[in-house]
Each structure stands twice: as structure tokens, then as C-alpha cells.
Short mmCIF file of C-alpha atoms and ligand atoms in Angstrom, two decimals:
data_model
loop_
_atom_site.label_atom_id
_atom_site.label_comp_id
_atom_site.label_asym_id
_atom_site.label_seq_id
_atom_site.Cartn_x
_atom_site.Cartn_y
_atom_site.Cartn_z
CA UNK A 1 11.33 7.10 -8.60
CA UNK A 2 11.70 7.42 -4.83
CA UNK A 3 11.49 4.80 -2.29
CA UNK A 4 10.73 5.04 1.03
CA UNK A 5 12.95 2.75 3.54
CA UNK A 6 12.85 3.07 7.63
CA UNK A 7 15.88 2.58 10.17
CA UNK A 8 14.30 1.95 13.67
CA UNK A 9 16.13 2.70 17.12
CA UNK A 10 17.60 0.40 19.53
CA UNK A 11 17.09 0.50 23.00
CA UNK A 12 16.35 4.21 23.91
CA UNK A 13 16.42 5.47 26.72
CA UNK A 14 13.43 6.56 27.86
CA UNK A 15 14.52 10.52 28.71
CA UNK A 16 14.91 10.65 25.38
CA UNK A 17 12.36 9.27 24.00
CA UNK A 18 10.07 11.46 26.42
CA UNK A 19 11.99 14.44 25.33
CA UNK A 20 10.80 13.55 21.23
CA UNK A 21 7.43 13.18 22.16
CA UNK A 22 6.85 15.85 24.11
CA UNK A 23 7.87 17.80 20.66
CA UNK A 24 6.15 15.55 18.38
CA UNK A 25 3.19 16.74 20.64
CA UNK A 26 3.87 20.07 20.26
CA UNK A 27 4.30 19.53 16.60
CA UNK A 28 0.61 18.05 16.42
CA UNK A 29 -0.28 21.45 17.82
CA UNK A 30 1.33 23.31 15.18
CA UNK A 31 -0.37 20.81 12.39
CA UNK A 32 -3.84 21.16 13.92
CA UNK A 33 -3.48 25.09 13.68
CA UNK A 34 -2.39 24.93 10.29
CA UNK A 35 -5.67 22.58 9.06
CA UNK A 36 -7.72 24.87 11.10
CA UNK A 37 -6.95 28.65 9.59
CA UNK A 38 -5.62 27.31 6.19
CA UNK A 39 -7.30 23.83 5.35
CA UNK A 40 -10.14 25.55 3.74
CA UNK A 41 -11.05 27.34 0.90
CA UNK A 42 -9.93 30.40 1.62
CA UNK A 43 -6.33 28.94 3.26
CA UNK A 44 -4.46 26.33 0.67
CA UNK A 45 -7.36 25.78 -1.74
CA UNK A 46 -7.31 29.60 -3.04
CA UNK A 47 -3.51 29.08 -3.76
CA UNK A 48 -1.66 29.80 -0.31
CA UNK A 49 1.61 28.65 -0.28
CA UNK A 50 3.56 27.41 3.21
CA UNK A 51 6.09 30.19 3.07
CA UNK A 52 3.26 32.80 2.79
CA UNK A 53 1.89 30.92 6.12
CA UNK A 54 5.45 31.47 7.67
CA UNK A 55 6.23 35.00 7.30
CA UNK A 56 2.75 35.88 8.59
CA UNK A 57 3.44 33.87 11.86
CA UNK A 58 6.80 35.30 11.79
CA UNK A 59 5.17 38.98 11.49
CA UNK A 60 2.54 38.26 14.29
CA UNK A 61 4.77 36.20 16.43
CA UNK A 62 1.61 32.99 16.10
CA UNK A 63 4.83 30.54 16.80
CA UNK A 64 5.66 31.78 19.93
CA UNK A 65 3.54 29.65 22.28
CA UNK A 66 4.37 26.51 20.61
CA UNK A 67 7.82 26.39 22.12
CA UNK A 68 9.58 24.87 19.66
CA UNK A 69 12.70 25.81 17.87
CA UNK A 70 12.40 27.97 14.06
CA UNK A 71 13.30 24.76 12.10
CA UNK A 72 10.72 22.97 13.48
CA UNK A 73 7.99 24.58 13.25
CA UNK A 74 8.73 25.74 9.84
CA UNK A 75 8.89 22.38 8.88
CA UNK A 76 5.81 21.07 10.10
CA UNK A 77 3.88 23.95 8.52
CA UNK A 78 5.21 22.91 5.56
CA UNK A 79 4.43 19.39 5.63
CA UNK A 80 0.87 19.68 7.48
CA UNK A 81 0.40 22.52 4.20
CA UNK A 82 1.46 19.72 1.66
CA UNK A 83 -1.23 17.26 3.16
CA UNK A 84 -3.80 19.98 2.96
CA UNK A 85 -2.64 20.38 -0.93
CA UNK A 86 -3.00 16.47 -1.28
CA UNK A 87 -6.29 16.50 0.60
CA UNK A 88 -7.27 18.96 -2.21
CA UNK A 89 -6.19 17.05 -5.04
CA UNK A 90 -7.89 14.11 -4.04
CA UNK A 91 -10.99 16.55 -4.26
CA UNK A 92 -10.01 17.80 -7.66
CA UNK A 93 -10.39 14.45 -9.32
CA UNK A 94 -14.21 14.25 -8.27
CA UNK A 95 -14.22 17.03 -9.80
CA UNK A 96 -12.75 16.53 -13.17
CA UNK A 97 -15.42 13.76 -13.38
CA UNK A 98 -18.24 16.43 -13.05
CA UNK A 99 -16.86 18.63 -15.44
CA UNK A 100 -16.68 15.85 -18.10
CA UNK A 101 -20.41 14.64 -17.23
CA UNK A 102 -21.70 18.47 -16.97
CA UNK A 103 -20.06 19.30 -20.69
CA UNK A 104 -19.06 17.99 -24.22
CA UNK A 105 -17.62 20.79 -25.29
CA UNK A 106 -14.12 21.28 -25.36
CA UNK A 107 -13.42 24.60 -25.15
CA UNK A 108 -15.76 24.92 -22.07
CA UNK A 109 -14.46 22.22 -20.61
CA UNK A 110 -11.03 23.43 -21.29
CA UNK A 111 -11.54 26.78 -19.83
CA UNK A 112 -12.85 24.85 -16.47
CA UNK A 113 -9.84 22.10 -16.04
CA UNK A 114 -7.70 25.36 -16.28
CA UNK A 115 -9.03 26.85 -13.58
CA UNK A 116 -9.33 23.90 -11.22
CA UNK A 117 -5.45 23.54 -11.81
CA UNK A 118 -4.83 27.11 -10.96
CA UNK A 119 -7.01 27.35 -8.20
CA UNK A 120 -9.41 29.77 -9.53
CA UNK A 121 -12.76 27.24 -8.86
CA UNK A 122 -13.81 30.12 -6.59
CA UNK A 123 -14.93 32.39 -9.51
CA UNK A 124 -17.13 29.65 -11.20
CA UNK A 125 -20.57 28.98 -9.82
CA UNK A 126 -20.59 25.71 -11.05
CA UNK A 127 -16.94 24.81 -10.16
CA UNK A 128 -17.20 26.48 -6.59
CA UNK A 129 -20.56 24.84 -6.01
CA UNK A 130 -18.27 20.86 -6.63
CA UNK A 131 -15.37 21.85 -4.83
CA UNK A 132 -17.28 22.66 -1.49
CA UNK A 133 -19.24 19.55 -2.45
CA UNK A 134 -16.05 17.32 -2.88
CA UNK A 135 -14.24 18.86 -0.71
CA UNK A 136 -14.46 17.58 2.71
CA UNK A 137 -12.89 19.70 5.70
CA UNK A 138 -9.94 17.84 7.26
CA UNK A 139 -8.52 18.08 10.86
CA UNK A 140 -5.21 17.13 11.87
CA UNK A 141 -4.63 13.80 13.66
CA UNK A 142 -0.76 13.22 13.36
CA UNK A 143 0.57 14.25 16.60
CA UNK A 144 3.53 11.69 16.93
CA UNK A 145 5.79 12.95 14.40
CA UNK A 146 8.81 15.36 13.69
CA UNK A 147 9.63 16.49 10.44
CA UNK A 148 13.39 17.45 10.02
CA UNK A 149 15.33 18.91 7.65
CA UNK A 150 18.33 17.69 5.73
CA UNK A 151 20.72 20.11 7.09
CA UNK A 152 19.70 19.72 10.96
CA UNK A 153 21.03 16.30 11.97
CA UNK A 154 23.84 14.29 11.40
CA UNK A 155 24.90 10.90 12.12
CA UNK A 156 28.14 9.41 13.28
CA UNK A 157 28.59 5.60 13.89
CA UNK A 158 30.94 5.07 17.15
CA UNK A 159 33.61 2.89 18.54
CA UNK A 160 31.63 0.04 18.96
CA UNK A 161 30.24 0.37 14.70
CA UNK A 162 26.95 1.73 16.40
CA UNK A 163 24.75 4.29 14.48
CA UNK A 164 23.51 7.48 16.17
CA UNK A 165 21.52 10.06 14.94
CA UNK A 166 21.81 13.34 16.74
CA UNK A 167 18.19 15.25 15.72
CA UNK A 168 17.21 18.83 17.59
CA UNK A 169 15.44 18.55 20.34
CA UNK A 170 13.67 21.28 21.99
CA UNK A 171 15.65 23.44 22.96
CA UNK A 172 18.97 25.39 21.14
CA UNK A 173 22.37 23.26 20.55
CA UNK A 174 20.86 20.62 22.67
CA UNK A 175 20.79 17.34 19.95
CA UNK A 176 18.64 13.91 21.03
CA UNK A 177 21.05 11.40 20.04
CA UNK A 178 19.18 8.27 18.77
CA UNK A 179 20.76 4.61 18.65
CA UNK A 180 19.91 2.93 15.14
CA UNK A 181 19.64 -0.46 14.24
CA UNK A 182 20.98 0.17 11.22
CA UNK A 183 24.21 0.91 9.46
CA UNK A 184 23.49 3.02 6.40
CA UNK A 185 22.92 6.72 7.39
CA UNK A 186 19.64 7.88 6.42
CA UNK A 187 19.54 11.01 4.57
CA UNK A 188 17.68 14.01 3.19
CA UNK A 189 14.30 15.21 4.97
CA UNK A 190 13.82 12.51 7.81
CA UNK A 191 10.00 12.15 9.02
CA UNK A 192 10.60 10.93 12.50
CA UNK A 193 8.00 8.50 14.05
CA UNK A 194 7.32 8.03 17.87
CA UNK A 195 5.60 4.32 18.52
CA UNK A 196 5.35 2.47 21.30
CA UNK A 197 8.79 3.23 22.82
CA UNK A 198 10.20 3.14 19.64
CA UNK A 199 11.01 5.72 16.96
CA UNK A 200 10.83 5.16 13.13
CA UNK A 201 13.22 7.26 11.17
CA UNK A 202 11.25 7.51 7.21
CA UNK A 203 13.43 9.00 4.66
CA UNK A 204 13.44 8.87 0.88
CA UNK A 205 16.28 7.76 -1.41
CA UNK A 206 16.35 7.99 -5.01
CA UNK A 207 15.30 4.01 -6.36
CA UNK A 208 18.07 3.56 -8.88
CA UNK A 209 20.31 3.66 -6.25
CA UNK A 210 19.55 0.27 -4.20
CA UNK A 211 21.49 -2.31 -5.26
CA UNK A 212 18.49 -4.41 -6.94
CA UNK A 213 17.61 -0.91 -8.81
CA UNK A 214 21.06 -2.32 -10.83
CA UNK A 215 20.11 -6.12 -11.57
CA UNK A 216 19.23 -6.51 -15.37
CA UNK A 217 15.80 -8.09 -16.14
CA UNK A 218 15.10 -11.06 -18.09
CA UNK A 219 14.72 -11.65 -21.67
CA UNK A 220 11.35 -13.61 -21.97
CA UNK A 221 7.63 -12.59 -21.52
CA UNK A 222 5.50 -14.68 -18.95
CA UNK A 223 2.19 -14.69 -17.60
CA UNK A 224 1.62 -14.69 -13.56
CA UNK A 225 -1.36 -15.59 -11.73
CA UNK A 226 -1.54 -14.60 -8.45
CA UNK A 227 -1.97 -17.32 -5.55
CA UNK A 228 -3.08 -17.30 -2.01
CA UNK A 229 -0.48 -20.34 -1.16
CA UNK A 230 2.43 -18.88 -3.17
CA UNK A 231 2.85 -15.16 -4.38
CA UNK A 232 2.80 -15.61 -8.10
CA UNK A 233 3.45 -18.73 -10.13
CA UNK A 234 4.64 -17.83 -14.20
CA UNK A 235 3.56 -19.37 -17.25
CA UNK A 236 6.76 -21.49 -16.78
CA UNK A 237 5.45 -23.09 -14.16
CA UNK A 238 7.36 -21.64 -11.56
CA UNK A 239 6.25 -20.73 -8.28
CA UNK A 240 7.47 -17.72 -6.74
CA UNK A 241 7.29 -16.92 -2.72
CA UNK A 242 6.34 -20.14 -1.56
CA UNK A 243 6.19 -19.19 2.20
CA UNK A 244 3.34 -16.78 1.77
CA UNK A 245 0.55 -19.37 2.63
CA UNK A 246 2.03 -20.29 6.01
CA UNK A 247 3.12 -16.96 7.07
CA UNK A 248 -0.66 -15.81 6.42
CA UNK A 249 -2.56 -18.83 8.44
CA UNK A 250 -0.07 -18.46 10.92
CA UNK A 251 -0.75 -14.62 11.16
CA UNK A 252 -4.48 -15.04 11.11
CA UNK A 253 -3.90 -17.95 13.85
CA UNK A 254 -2.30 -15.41 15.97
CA UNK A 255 -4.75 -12.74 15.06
CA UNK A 256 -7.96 -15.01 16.27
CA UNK A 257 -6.22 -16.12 19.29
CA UNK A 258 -5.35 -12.41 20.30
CA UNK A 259 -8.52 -11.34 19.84
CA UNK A 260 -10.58 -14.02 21.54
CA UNK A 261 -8.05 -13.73 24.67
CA UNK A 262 -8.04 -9.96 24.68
CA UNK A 263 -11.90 -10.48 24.17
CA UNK A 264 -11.92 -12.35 27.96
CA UNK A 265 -9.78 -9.67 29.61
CA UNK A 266 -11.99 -6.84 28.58
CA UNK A 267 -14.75 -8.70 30.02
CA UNK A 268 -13.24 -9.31 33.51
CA UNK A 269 -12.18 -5.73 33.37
CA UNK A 270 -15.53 -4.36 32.62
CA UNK A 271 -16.95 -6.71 35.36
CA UNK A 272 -14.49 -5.65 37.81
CA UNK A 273 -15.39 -1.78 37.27
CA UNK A 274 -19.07 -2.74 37.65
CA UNK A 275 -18.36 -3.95 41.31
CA UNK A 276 -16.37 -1.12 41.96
CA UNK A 277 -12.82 -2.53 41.69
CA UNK A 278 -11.48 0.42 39.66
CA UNK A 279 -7.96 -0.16 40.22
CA UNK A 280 -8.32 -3.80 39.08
CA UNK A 281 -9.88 -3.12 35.64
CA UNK A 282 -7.20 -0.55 35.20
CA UNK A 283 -4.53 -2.83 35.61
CA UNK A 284 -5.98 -4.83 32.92
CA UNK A 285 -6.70 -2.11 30.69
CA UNK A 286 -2.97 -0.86 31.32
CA UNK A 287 -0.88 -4.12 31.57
CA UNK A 288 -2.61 -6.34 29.28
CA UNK A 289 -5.22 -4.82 26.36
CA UNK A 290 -2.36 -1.93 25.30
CA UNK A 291 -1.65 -1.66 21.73
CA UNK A 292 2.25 -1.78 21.76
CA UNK A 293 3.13 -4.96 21.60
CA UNK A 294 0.50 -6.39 19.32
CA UNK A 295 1.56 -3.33 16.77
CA UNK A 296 4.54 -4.29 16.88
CA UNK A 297 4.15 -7.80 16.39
CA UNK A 298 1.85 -6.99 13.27
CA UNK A 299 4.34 -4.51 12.11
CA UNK A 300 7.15 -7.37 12.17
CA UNK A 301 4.35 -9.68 10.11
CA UNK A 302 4.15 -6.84 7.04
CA UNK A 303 7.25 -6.64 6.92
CA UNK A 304 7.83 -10.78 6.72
CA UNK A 305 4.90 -10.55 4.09
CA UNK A 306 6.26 -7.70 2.15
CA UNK A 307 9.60 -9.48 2.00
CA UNK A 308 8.33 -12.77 0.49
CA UNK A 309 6.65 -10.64 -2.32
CA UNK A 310 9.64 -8.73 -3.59
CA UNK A 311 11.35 -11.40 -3.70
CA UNK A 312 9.19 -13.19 -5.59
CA UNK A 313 8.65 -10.79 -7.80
CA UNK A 314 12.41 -10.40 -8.50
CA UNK A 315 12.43 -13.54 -9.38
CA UNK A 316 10.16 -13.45 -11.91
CA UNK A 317 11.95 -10.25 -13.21
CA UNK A 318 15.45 -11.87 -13.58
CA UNK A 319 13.92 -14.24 -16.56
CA UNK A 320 11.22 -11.75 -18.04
CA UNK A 321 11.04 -8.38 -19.99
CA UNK A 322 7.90 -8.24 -19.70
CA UNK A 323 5.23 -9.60 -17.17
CA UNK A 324 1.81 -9.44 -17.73
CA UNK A 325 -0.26 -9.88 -14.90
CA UNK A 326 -4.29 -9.31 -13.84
CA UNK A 327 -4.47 -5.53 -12.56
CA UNK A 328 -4.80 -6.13 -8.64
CA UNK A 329 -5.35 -2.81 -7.88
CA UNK A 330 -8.55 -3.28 -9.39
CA UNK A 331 -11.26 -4.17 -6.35
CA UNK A 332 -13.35 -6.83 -7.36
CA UNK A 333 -15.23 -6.11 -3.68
CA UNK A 334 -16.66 -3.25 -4.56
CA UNK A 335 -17.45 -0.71 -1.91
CA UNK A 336 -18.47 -3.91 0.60
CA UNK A 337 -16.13 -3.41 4.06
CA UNK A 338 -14.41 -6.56 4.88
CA UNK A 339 -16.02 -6.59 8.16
CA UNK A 340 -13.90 -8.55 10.72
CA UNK A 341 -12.68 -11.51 8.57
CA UNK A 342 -9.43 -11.87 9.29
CA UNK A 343 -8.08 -14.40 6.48
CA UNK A 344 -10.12 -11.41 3.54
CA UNK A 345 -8.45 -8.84 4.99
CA UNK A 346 -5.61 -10.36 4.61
CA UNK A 347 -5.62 -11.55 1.11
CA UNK A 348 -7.01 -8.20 0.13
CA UNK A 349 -3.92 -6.61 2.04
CA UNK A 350 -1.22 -8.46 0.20
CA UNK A 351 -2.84 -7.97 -3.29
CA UNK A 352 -2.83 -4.62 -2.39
CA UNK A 353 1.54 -5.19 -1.55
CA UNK A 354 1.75 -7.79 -4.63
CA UNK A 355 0.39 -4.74 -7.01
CA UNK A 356 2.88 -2.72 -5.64
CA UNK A 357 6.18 -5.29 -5.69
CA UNK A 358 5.21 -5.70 -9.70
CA UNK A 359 4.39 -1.81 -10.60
CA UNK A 360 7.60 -1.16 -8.31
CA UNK A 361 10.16 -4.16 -9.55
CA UNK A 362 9.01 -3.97 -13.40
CA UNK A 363 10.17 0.31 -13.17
CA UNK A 364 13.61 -0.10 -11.78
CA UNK A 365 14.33 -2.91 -13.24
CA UNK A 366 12.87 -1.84 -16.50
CA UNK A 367 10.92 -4.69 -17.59
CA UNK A 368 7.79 -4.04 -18.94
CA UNK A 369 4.30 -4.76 -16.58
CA UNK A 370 1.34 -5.21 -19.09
CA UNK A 371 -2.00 -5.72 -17.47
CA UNK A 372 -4.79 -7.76 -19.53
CA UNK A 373 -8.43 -8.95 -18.76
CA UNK A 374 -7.77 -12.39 -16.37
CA UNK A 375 -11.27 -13.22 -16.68
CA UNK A 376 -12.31 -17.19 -16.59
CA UNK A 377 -7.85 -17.49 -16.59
CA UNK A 378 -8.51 -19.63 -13.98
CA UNK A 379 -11.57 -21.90 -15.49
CA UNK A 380 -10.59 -22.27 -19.05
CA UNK A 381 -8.20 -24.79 -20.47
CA UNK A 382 -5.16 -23.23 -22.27
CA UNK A 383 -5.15 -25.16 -24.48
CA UNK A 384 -8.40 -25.97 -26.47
CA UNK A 385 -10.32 -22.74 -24.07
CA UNK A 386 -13.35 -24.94 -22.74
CA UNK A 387 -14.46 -23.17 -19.52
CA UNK A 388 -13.85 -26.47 -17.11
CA UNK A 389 -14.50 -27.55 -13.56
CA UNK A 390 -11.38 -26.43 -10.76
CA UNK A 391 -11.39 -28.90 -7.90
CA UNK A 392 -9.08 -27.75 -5.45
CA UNK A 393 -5.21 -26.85 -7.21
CA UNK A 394 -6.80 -29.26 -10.19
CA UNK A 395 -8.33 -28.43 -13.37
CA UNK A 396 -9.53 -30.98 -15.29
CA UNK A 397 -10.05 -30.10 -19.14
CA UNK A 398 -12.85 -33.27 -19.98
CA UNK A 399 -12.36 -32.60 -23.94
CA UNK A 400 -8.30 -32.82 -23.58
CA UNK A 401 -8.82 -34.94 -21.31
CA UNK A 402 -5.95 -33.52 -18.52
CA UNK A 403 -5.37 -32.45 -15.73
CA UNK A 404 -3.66 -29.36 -15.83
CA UNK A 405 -2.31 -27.41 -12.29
CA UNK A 406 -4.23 -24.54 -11.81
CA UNK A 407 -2.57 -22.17 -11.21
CA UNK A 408 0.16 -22.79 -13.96
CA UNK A 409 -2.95 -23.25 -16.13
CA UNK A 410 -4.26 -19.75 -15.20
CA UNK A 411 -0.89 -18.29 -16.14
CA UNK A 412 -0.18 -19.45 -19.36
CA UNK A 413 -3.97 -17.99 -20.00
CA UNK A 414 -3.05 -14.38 -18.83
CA UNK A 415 0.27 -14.60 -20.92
CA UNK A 416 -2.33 -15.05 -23.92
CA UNK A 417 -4.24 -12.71 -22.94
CA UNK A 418 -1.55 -10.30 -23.93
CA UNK A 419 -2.08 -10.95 -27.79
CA UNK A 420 -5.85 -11.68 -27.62
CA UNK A 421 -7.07 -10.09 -30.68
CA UNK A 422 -10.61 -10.25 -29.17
CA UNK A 423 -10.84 -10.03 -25.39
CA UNK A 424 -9.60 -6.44 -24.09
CA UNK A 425 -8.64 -4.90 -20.89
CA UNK A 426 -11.88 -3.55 -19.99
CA UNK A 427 -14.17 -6.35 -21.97
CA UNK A 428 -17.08 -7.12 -19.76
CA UNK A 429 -17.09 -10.83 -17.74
CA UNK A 430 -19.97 -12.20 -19.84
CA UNK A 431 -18.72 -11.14 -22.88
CA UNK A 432 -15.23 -13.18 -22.06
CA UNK A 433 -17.36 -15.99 -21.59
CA UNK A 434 -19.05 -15.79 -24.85
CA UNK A 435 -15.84 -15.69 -27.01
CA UNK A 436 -14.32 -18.39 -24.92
CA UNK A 437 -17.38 -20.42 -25.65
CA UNK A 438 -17.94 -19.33 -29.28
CA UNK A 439 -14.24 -20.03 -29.73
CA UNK A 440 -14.57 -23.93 -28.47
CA UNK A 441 -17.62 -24.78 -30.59
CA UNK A 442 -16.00 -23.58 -33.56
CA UNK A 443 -12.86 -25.64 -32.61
CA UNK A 444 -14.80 -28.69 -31.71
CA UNK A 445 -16.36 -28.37 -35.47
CA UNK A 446 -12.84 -28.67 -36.59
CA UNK A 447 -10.70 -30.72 -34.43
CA UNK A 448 -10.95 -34.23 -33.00
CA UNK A 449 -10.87 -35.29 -29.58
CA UNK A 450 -7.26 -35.20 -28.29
CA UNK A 451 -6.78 -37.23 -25.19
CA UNK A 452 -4.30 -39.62 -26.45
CA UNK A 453 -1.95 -37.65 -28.81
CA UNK A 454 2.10 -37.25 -27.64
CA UNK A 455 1.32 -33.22 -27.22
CA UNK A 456 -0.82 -34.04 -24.61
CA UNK A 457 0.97 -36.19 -22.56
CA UNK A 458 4.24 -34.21 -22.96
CA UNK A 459 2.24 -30.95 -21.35
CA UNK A 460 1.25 -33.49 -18.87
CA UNK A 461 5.12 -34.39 -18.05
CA UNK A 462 5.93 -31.04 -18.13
CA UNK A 463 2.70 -29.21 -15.37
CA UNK A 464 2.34 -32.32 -13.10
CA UNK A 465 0.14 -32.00 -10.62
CA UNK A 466 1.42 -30.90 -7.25
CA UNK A 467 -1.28 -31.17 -5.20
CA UNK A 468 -0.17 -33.37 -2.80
CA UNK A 469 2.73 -30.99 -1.77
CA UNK A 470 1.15 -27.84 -1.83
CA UNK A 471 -1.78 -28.94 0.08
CA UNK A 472 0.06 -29.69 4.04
ZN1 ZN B 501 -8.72 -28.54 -22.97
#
């Protein structure tokens, strides 16, 4: 598995940095030619391959008014080629859904998956007729980025134990050297990144070779329910990234603030160029509503956020073997935008990141990640399965007659999910409600009440109710 990390620069000066956009511009040119003659049908989706796409510009001498070296420009066509080829893909699974509505039979169906994989749609009516359906035209919009290869940079640290990284620029033997903030050298293909002053340096390296690639896992299995206050809290009762409730009201603070303020300056701007004061309402526009500091500042957040979650994530990893966990890439939403609502977006953001952080952890750690139905997890008592009220972090189960915390009550659920002979992955809501309930009317048959009996108040010593500290 490959993992993507970034090293940033340090102060640059801004030569330089004019010097790397100027070709990352250039670049965007060479992109935006490629999606126009090849991001069609007849280009990459009947089979053309980037080195095809070189030797013809090579033969007709197309690179020439780019004015950029051989490397590249023969890198960029290759990557702006490979996004055309993932563009297509996307398209293909559409596709493979039509195919399996359109037929049952399997040789048919057969003979049309093969040619979708080999690009040979174009000679099936039927296959031609989806693909131009599915597949909509893309244009290039990346025109901030240099692609280079392995082989064309290097990277020396100096004197002072500083990091530079000396990438072509535009012209022969003359190398942009770039301060990093970093000490590790990146390495193979670097995707360079021109922001706001600032360039981002993307590279892959191979995931079994960061250090917490080498940690063993656990031994245990647990159930984790995911929180809005914490990360993830186990079946243990654990709770795991404990931070992420502040750092997202305090984010979402910020965000409002911004917003309403930056709301006010547009206004006197757009007031200003109504009276004629031009140079006014571009000051504003210039000075105070650009984008680079706010990115940054929200680029420093997801990476506070992102933080937070693998770590707690790793923790839950160094006791288990295997986690099970609600699916969260699932999207409960539905197709419905999340509008301006700054605290949804949010949540739905680092569900998105927690998702990831377990997929990601579980496979280099090797621990297993089993996903199970979590529905009612977070309404029904573990322990007898009545659906009960939640007030707040509280659950109280009126036939047990406790108070369990909810979330800890919600994760011992999920772990049981795991072995539910019953209640499947894919087992519609109301028919999770129905077992639960048939389940508790057959137990009430059976059992007594059991408010008072030692099991219940030893569960109650051992989940306490922390309400009062997770709620300031
Ligand atoms: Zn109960």
C-alpha cells in the first residue's frame, strides 16, 4: 500500500517561487491540450496510451511552443493522460451497472465486461450508446502543478542541517533550489504544488516502511462507535482522541466569524465601487477577502484533525486484532448537499478521515476491520436489547434499570453485532428494529426484572457515567 506524505517549503524567495509558477502555468497548458485532443473517445478511451501521445508531438514538433524542457512536458502528458484514464474508469462502473440490469445471461454479459475492459465499447451499439452517456467530457483545471520525475532532482541538506531540493526549472542545467521544512528527503515521482506563496512537495512511499507500518496490533476484538466529542470510544470503554470536540467548535467558531467579517468587507467594497471609488474596493478585494491565508489556516486545521484520528485509531489497534466498526463511508445523507452548515460539514468531513484512519491503520498494522449493521447501536441496551430513550451522553435502560454511557453502550452493541446470527450487514433499519423488539418480548417471557442483582451494579461500577466531564 502507498501513502502519500507532503514536505512544504520554508521561506522562498519569491524569484523562485515566480520562476515555478510561471512553469506550473505552462504545464496547465500542456494538460489542457492533452484533455482537449485525447480526453475523448477517440483519444484515451479507444486505448491511446501517453507514449503514443509523445512520439506524435515529438514527430510534429506540438511541444515546441510550450517552452518547457523534454522532461517536463513528457511528464505532464503522462499524468494529465492517467487522469483522463481515471476519468474513464469512473465512467466504466456506470456502466457495468447497465450491463447487469440490460442482461441475465452470462455469456452475453461476459462477452460485454470484456470489451469495456479492453476498450472495444466502440463496436457495441449498446455499449457505445452508455459510454457516451456516462461519460462526461472533462477539461483540465490543474494549472499549479509540476510533475517530476525520480531521476531529475536531488536533495542535499547543508551546513546549517537545512533541506533543499534542487527541481528543473525552465530552462537547461538551471535547478530551482527549494528550502524544506523537513528533514527526510522525499523521493520517487514528486507532484509539486504552488499555493499561496508556498509549494507542497507530494510524493509516495511504500506504507510498510513508516515506522507505525512496524508496531504489532493487539490481541483482542472490540467494538467502536464513532463520537462527535471524541473520535472513537471501544467496547472497553475507552475513549480515543479526546480533543476532537474542541478542535471542531473551535474551527467552526473561526469559520462563522470569518465569514460574517469577510461578509462586511465585501459589502463596503461593493458599495465603494458603486460610488465610483474603484481603487478603494480593490484594496479590499486585494488586501483583505484573498484566499491565502484563510487556506492556509484551514489547511493547518485538517491536518490538527487528521492527527487526532490516527492516533486514536492506533490506539485502538495496539489492544485489538480485530475492530469492528459501522461502515462510515456509507452516506446516510443521501444525495442532499450540506448547504452552508458549517458544524455538518464538518462532521461529515471527519467521518469521511475516521473511515480512512481505520481502513488505513487496520492494513498496515494487520488487524482485521470488520464492518456490521450499527443500526439502533446507539438506542438499545446491551444488555437485555430494549430499544430505550438517549438523553444527552445517557441511556437509560427502564427494564435494567441503568444508566449505561452511551457511547460505551453503543460499542459493546456493534462488537455484537459481529456474531449476530440474525441482523446482517445490509439488513434493512425496520427490520433491525423488529428482531430487537421480538428478541425483548421473548426475553421478558423468560426473565425477571433485574434492577437489583450484583451483575448489574458491577456493569454500573465499571461504565459510570461521565457526563459531567465530557459535557464543558
Ligand atoms: Zn436493559
Amino acid at each position: 500500500m502507498k501513502v502519500t506524505r507532503i514536505a512544504y517549503s520554508t521561506v522562498l524567495n519569491p524569484g523562485k517561487y515566480a520562476a515555478l509558477a510561471e512553469q506550473a502555468h505552462r504545464l496547465g497548458r500542456v494538460r489542457s491540450e492533452v484533455w482537449q485532443r485525447y480526453g475523448s473517445i477517440a483519444g484515451v478511451g479507444a486505448g491511446l496510451r501517453d507514449r503514443q501521445v509523445r512520439d506524435r508531438w515529438l514527430a510534429d514538433g506540438m511541444h515546441v511552443p510550450f517552452g518547457v524542457l523534454a522532461n517536463a512536458w513528457k511528464e505532464t502528458v503522462r499524468d494529465a493522460t492517467a487522469d483522463i484514464a481515471a476519468n474513464l474508469e469512473a465512467a466504466k462502473v456506470q456502466v457495468r451497472r447497465a450491463i447487469s440490469r440490460r442482461t441475465d445471461d452470462p455469456a452475453e454479459r461476459k462477452r460485454m465486461f470484456t470489451a469495456l475492459k479492453a476498450d472495444r465499447w466502440a463496436e457495441d451499439p449498446f455499449l457505445a450508446r452508455q459510454m457516451r452517456k456516462h461519460w462526461k467530457r472533462g477539461r483540465n483545471r490543474t494549472h499549479d502543478q509540476i510533475v517530476v520525475r525520480a531521476d531529475a532532482y536531488n536533495a542535499v541538506v547543508d551546513g546549517r542541517g537545512r533541506l533543499w531540493l534542487a527541481v528543473p526549472g525552465l530552462r537547461r542545467r538551471q535547478m530551482v533550489r527549494i528550502p524544506l521544512s523537513t528533514t527526510v528527503a522525499p523521493s520517487g515521482t514528486l507532484r509539486l504544488i504552488l499555493r499561496g506563496g508556498r509549494v507542497e512537495v507530494h510524493y509516495q512511499i511504500d506504507a510498510s516502511r513508516m515506522r507505525s507500518s512496524q508496531r504489532p496490533c493487539g490481541q483482542r476484538t472490540l467494538g467502536v462507535d464513532k463520537g462527535y466529542t471524541e473520535v472513537l470510544t471501544d467496547s472497553d470503554g475507552g475513549h480515543h482522541g479526546t480533543s476532537l470536540g474542541r478542535l471542531l467548535t473551535s474551527e467552526s467558531d473561526r469559520l462563522k466569524e470569518g465569514n460574517r467579517r469577510r461578509a462586511k468587507l465585501r459589502s463596503i467594497a461593493n458599495t465603494a465601487a458603486l460610488r465610483g471609488d474603484h481603487a478603494k474596493a480593490h484594496r479590499i478585494r486585494s488586501h483583505n477577502l484573498g484566499a491565502v491565508k484563510r487556506d492556509r489556516q484551514a489547511a493547518r486545521h485538517r491536518a490538527r484533525v487528521r492527527t487526532e484520528i490516527f492516533t486514536a485509531v492506533h490506539r485502538i489497534v495496539d489492544k485489538a486484532a480485530a475492530v469492528v466498526a459501522e461502515d462510515l463511508t456509507k452516506r446516510f445523507a443521501g444525495r442532499k448537499t450540506l448547504g452552508k452548515n458549517v458544524n455538518r460539514r464538518l462532521a461529515a468531513w471527519t467521518k469521511g478521515v475516521t473511515a480512512e484512519a481505520l481502513a488505513n491503520v487496520s492494513e498496515r498494522r494487520g488487524s482485521a476491520l470488520v464492518h456490521v449493521n450499527a443500526a439502533y447501536t446507539s438506542q438499545a441496551c446491551h444488555r437485555c436489547g430494549r430499544l430505550c430513550r438517549r438523553s444527552g451522553d445517557r441511556l437509560h435502560c427502564t427494564s435494567c434499570g441503568v444508566v449505561w454511557q452511551a457511547d460505551v453502550n453503543a460499542a459493546i452493541n456493534i462488537l455484537h453485532r459481529a456474531g449476530d446470527p440474525d441482523i446482517a450487514l445490509h439488513t434493512p433499519c425496520h427490520e433491525v428494529k423488529q428482531i430487537l423488539q421480538d428478541r425483548t418480548d421473548r426475553h421478558r417471557t423468560r426473565l425477571p426484572v433485574q434492577d437489583s442483582s450484583p451483575a448489574t451494579a458491577g456493569r454500573r461500577a465499571n461504565y459510570p457515567n461521565r457526563s459531567a466531564m465530557s459535557n464543558e
